[in-house]
Short mmCIF file of C-alpha atoms in Angstrom, two decimals:
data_model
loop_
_atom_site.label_atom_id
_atom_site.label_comp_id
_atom_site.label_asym_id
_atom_site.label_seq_id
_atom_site.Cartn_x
_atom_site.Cartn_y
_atom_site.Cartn_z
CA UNK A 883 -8.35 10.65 35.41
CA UNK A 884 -5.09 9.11 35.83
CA UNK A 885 -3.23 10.59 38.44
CA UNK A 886 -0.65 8.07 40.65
CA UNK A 887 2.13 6.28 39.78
CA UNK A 888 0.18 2.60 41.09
CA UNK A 889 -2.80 3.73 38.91
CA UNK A 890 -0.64 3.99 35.90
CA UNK A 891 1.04 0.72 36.20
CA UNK A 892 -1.90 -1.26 36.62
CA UNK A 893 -3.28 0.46 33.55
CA UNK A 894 -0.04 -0.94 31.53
CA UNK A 895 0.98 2.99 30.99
CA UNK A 896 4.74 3.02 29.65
CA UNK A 897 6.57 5.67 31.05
CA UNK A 898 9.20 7.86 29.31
CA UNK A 899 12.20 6.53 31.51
CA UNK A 900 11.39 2.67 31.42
CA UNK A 901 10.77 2.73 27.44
CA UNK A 902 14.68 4.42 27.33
CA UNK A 903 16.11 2.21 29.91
CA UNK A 904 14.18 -1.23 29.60
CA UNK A 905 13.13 -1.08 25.09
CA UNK A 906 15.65 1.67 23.49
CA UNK A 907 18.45 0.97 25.21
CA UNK A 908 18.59 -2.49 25.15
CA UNK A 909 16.86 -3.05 21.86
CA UNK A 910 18.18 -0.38 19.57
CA UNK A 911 22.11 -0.53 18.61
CA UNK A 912 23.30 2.92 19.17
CA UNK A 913 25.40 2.72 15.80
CA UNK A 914 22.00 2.27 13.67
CA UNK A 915 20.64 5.64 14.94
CA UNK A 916 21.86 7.64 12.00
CA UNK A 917 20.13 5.29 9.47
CA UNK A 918 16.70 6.80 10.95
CA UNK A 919 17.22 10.10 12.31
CA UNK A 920 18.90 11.16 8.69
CA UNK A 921 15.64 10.89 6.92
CA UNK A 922 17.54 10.81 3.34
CA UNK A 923 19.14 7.49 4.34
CA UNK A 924 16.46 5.84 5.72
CA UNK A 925 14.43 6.78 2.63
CA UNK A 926 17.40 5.13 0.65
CA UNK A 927 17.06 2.21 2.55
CA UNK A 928 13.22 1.51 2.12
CA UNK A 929 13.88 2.14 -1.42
CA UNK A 930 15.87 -0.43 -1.49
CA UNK A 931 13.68 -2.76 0.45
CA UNK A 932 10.85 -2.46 -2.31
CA UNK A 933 9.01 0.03 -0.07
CA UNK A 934 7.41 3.03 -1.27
CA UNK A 935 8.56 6.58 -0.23
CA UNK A 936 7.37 10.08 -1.54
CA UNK A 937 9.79 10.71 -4.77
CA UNK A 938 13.04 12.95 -3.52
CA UNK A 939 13.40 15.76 -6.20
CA UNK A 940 16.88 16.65 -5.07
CA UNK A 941 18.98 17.59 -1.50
CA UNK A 942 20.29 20.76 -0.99
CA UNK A 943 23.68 20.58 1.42
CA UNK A 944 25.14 23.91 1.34
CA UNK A 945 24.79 27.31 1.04
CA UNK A 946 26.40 27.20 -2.15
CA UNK A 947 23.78 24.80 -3.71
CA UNK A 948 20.38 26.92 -2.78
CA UNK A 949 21.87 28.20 -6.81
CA UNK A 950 20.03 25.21 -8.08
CA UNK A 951 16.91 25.74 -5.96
CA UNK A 952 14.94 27.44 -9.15
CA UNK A 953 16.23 24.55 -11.21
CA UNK A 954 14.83 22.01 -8.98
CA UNK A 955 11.95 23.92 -8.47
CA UNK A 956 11.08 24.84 -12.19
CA UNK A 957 9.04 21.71 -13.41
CA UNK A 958 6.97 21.21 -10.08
CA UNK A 959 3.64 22.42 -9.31
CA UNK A 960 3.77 21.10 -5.27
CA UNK A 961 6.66 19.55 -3.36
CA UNK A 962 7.88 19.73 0.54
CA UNK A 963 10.75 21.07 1.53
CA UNK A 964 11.81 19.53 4.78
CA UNK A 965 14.82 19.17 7.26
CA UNK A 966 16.76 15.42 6.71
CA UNK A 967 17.54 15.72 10.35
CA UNK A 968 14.52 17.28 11.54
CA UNK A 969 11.88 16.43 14.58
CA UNK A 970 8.17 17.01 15.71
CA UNK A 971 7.27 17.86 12.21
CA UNK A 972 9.78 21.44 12.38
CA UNK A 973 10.98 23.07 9.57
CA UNK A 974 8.44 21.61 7.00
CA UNK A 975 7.16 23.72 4.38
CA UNK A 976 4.60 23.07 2.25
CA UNK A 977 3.93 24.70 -1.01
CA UNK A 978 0.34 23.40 -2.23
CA UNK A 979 0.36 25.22 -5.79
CA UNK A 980 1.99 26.90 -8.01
CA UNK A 981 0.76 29.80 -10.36
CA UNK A 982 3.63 31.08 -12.57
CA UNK A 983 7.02 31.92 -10.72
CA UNK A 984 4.60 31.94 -7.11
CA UNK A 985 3.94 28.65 -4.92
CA UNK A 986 1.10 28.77 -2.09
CA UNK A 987 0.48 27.53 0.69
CA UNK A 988 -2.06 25.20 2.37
CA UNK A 989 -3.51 27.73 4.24
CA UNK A 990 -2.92 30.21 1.06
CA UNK A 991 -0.27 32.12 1.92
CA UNK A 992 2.23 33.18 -1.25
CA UNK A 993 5.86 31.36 -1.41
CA UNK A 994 8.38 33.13 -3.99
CA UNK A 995 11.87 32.03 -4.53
CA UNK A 996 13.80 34.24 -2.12
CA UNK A 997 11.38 33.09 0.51
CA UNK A 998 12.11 29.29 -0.46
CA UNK A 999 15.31 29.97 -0.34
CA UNK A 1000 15.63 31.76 2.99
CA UNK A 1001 13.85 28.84 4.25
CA UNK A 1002 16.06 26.72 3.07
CA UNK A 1003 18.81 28.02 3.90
CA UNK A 1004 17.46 27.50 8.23
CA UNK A 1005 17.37 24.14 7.39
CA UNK A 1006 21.04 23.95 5.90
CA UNK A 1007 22.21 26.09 9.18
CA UNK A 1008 21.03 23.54 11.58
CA UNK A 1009 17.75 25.37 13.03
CA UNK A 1010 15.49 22.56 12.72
CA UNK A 1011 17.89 19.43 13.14
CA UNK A 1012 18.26 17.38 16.34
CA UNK A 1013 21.46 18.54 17.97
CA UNK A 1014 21.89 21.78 16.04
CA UNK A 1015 23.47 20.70 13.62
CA UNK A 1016 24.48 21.01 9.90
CA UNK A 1017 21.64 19.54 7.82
CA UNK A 1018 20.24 18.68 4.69
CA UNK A 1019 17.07 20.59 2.81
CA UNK A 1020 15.06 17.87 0.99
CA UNK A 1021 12.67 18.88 -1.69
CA UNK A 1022 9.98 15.98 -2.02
CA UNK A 1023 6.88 14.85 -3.82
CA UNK A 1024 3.76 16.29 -1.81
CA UNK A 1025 1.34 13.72 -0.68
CA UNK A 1026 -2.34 13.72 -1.86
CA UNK A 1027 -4.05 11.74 0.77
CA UNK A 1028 -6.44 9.35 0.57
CA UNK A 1029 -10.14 10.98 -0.04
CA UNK A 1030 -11.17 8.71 3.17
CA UNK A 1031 -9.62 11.40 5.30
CA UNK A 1032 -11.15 14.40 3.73
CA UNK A 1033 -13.48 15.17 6.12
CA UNK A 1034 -11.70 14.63 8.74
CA UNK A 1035 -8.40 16.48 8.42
CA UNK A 1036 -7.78 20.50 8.07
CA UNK A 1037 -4.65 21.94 5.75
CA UNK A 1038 -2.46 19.30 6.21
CA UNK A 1039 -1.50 15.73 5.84
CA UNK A 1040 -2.42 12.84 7.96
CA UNK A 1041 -0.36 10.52 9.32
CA UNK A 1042 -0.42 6.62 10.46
CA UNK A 1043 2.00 5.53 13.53
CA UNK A 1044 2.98 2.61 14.00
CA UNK A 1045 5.10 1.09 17.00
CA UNK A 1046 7.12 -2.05 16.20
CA UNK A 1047 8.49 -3.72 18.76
CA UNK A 1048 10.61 -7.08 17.92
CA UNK A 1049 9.29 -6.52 14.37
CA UNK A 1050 5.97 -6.88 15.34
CA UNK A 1051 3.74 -4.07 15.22
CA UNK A 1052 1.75 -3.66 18.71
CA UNK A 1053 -0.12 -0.43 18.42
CA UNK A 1054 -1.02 2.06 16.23
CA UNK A 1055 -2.55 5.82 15.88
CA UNK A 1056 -4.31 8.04 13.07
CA UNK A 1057 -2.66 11.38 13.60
CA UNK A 1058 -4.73 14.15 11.97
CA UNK A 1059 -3.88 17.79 11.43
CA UNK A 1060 -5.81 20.69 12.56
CA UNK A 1061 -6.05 24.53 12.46
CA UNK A 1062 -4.59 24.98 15.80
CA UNK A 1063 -1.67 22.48 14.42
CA UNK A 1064 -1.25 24.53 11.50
CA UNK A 1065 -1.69 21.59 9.54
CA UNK A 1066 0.86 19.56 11.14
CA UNK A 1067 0.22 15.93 12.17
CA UNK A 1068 2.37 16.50 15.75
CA UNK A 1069 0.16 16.15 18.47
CA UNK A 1070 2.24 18.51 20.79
CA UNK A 1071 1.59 21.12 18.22
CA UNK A 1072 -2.54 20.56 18.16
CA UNK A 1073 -3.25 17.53 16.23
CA UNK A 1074 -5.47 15.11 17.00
CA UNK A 1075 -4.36 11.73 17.97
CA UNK A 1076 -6.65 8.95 16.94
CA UNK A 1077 -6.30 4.88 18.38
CA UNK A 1078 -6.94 2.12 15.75
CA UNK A 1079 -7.55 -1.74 16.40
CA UNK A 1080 -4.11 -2.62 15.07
CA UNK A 1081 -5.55 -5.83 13.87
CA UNK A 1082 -8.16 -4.16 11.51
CA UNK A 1083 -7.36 -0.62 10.71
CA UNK A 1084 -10.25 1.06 12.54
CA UNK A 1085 -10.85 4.13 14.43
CA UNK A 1086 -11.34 3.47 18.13
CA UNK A 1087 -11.54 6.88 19.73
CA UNK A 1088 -9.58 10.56 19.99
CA UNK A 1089 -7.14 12.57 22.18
CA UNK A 1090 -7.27 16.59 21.69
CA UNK A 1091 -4.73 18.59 23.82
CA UNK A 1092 -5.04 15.62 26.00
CA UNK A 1093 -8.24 15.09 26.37
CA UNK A 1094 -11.34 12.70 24.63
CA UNK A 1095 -12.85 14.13 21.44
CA UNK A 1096 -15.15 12.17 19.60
CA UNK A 1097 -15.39 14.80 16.43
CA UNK A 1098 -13.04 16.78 14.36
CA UNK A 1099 -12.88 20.40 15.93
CA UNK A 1100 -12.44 22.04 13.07
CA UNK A 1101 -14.46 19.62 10.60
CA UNK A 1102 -17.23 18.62 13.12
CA UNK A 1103 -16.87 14.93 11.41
CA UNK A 1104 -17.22 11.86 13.21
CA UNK A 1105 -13.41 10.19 14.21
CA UNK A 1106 -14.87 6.72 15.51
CA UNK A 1107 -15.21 3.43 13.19
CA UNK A 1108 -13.38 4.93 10.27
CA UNK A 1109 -11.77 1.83 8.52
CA UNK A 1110 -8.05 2.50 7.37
CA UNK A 1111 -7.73 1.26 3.68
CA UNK A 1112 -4.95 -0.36 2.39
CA UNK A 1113 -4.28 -1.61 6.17
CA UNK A 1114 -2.64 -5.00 5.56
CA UNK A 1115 0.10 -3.09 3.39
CA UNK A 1116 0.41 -0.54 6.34
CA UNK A 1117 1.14 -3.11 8.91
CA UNK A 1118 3.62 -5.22 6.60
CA UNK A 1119 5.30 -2.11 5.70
CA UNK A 1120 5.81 -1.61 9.73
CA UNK A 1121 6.91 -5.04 10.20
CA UNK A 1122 9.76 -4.79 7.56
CA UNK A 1123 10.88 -1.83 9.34
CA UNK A 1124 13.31 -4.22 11.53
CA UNK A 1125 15.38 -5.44 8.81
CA UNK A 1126 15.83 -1.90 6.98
CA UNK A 1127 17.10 0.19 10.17
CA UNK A 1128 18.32 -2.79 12.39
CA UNK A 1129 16.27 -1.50 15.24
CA UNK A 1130 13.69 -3.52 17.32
CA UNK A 1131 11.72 -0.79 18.91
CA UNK A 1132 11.02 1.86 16.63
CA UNK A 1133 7.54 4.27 15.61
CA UNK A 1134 7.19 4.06 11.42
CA UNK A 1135 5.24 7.35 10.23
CA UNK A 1136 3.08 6.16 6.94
CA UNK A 1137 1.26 8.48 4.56
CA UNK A 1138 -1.42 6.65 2.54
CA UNK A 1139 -1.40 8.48 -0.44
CA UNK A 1140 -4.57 9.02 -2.89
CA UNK A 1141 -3.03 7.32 -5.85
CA UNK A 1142 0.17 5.58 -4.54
CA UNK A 1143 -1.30 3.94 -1.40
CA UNK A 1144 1.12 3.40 1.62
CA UNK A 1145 4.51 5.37 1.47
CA UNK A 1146 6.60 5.27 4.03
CA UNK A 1147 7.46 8.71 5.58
CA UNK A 1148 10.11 8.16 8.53
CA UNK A 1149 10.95 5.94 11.14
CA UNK A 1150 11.03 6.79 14.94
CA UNK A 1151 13.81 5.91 17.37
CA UNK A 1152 12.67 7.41 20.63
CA UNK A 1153 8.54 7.60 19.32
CA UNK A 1154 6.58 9.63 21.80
CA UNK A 1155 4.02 7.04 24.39
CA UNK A 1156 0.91 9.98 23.22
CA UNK A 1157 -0.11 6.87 21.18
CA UNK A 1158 -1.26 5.43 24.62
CA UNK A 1159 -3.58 7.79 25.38
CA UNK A 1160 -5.55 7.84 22.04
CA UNK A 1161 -5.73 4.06 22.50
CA UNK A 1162 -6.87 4.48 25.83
CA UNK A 1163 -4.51 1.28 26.18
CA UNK A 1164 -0.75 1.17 27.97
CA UNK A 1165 2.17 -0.40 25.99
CA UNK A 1166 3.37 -2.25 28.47
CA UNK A 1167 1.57 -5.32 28.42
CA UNK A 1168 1.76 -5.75 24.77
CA UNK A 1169 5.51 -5.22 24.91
CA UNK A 1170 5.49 -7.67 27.60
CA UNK A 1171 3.71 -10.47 25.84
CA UNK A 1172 5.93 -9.78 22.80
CA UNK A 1173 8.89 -10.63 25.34
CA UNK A 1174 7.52 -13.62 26.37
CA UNK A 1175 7.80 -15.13 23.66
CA UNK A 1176 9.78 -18.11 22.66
CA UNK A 1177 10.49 -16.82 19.09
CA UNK A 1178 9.86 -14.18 16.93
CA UNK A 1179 9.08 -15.28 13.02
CA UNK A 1180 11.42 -14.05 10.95
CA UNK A 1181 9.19 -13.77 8.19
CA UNK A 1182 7.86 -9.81 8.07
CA UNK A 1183 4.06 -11.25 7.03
CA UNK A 1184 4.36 -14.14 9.41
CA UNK A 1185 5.06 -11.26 12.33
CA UNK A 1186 1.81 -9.29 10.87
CA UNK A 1187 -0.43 -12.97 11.24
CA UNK A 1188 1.11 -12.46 15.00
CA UNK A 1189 -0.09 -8.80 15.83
CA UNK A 1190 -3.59 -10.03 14.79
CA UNK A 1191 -3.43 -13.33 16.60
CA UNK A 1192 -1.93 -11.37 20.04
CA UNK A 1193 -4.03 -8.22 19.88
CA UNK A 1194 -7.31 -8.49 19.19
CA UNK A 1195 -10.01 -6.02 19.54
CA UNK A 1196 -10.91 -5.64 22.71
CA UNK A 1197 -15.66 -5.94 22.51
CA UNK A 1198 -15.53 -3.35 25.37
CA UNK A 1199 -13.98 -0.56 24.38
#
C-alpha cells in the first residue's frame, strides 16, 4: 500500500499540488480556460477541427427559452440534457426512450416535460456549473456505445481519458459506469477506473473505490485484455487536442460510439491523477521524459508515432 511521501515519489506518483504548480500553471494560458470549461465552445471548436462530437440539438440560456423545450424535444426519441459549464459528470440527465409525450430513463424511471423542464431550469440557475454560475442547458445526441463494452458497463456510458501533455498523449483510462455510480463514468461517484497500454488500446487492470478489481461488480465480466477499437483514431483525436484549446496539459473525455466511432466529449483542464492508480503507473516520469525532449513534432500523427515509441508496454505488469 502506498503510504509516505518518499514511497510515492519513487513510484513517479503526481501529486495534486505539483501537477497545478509545475504542468497547469506553467503550461496552460489562463485566457484559454473558457474554451474548455464551456463545453458548447469547445464542441464548436472540434467541429471545426474535423473532429467528431455528439450532434447539439439546441442550448437553452434562459428561463425564458425552457418555452421551446417541447419543440426541441418533439422529434427525438433519446438525447442528454447536460450543464455547458458543468463538472464530475453533475447535472446530466439522461432520457433513454421515449413512448408518446413520456421519456425514460436508464435505470427506467419516467421523464415528462415539467420534469425536463425543472431540470433544466437547475442547470440555467447555476446549480451544476463550476463557480455557481449562470449556465447553459445543452440538449445532445445520446451515445450508443460500442457493443465491445456491453458486458462490461451498467446503465450508463463509458468513457476513454486521455492525458495530453505537450500534445502527446502519455496515459490513458477506460472509465466504466456502475450501479453504485448511477451510471455515471466519475470515479468519485462509483465507477470503475480501468488502465490501458496507451500504445495499443488494451485493458491492463481496475481501480474500484480505490482499490484492485479484476471483474465488473455489477456484470461479473472480466476488465483485463479488452482491446479498445478504433484506438489509433482515439489517440490522434487526443493529440489534436493542443491546437483546438491552446492548452498543453489537458485530460480529453472520448465516447466511442456504436455507429459513429470516436466522438469527442470534453476536454479537461485540471483532469483528476485517479488515472494513476488504475494504471498502477505515476505520471511523473512520463511527463518528465516528454520534457526532456529537444522538440515536440508538430505534426498531431507524428506526436501519436511518439507516445508509442516512448511508452511501451511494460512485459511485467
Amino acid at each position: 500500500m502506498i503510504a509516505t511521501p518518499g514511497r510515492l515519489k519513487k513510484l513517479g506518483i503526481l501529486g495534486m499540488n505539483r501537477r497545478n504548480a509545475d504542468f497547469i500553471l506553467p503550461f496552460n494560458p489562463r485566457r484559454n480556460y473558457p474554451l474548455v470549461d464551456d463545453k458548447v465552445l469547445t464542441k464548436d471548436l472540434a467541429g471545426q477541427a474535423g473532429l467528431a462530437v455528439p450532434r447539439l440539438f439546441g442550448v437553452v440560456d434562459s428561463n425564458y427559452q425552457l418555452r421551446k423545450l417541447a419543440e426541441l424535444l418533439a422529434d427525438l426519441d433519446s438525447f442528454v440534457i447536460k450543464p455547458s459549464r458543468g463538472s464530475g459528470g453533475n447535472g446530466i440527465l439522461v432520457a433513454q426512450s421515449r413512448q408518446g409525450s413520456h421519456f425514460f430513463k436508464p435505470d427506467g424511471s419516467v421523464l415528462d416535460l415539467n420534469r425536463i423542464k425543472y431540470h433544466a431550469a437547475n442547470i440555467i440557475s447555476g446549480m451544476y456549473s463550476l463557480g455557481g454560475i449562470m449556465d447553459k442547458a445543452m440538449i445532445e445526441y445520446r451515445v450508443r456505445f460500442d457493443p465491445i463494452f456491453r458486458e462490461i458497463s451498467f446503465q450508463g456510458v463509458p468513457d476513454i481519458r486521455v492525458i495530453v501533455f505537450k500534445g502527446v498523449p502519455v496515459m490513458s483510462m477506460l472509465r466504466l459506469p456502475t450501479r453504485l455510480s448511477s451510471g455515471r463514468a466519475n470515479l468519485h461517484q462509483g465507477a470503475i477506473g480501468v488502465g490501458v497500454d496507451i500504445s495499443s488500446g488494451t485493458t491492463l487492470k481496475a481501480v474500484w473505490k480505490n482499490r484492485p478489481i479484476t471483474r465488473h461488480p455489477d456484470t461479473a465480466a472480466p476488465l483485463k485484455s479488452i482491446t479498445i477499437p478504433c484506438w489509433d483514431e482515439i489517440l490522434l483525436n487526443a493529440a489534436q487536442s493542443r491546437e483546438i484549446a491552446g492548452l498543453d496539459y489537458l485530460g480529453v473525455d472520448i465516447v466511442l460510439d456504436a455507429e459513429l466511432g470516436p466522438l469527442i466529449l470534453e476536454f479537461n483542464v485540471r483532469p483528476g491523477l485517479a488515472i494513476q492508480l488504475a494504471n498502477g503507473q505515476g505520471l511523473a516520469p512520463r511527463l518528465e521524459k516528454i520534457q526532456s525532449l529537444p522538440a515536440i513534432p508538430e505534426d498531431p500523427e507524428e506526436r501519436v508515432v511518439l507516445t508509442r515509441t516512448l511508452f511501451c508496454p511494460d512485459p511485467e505488469s
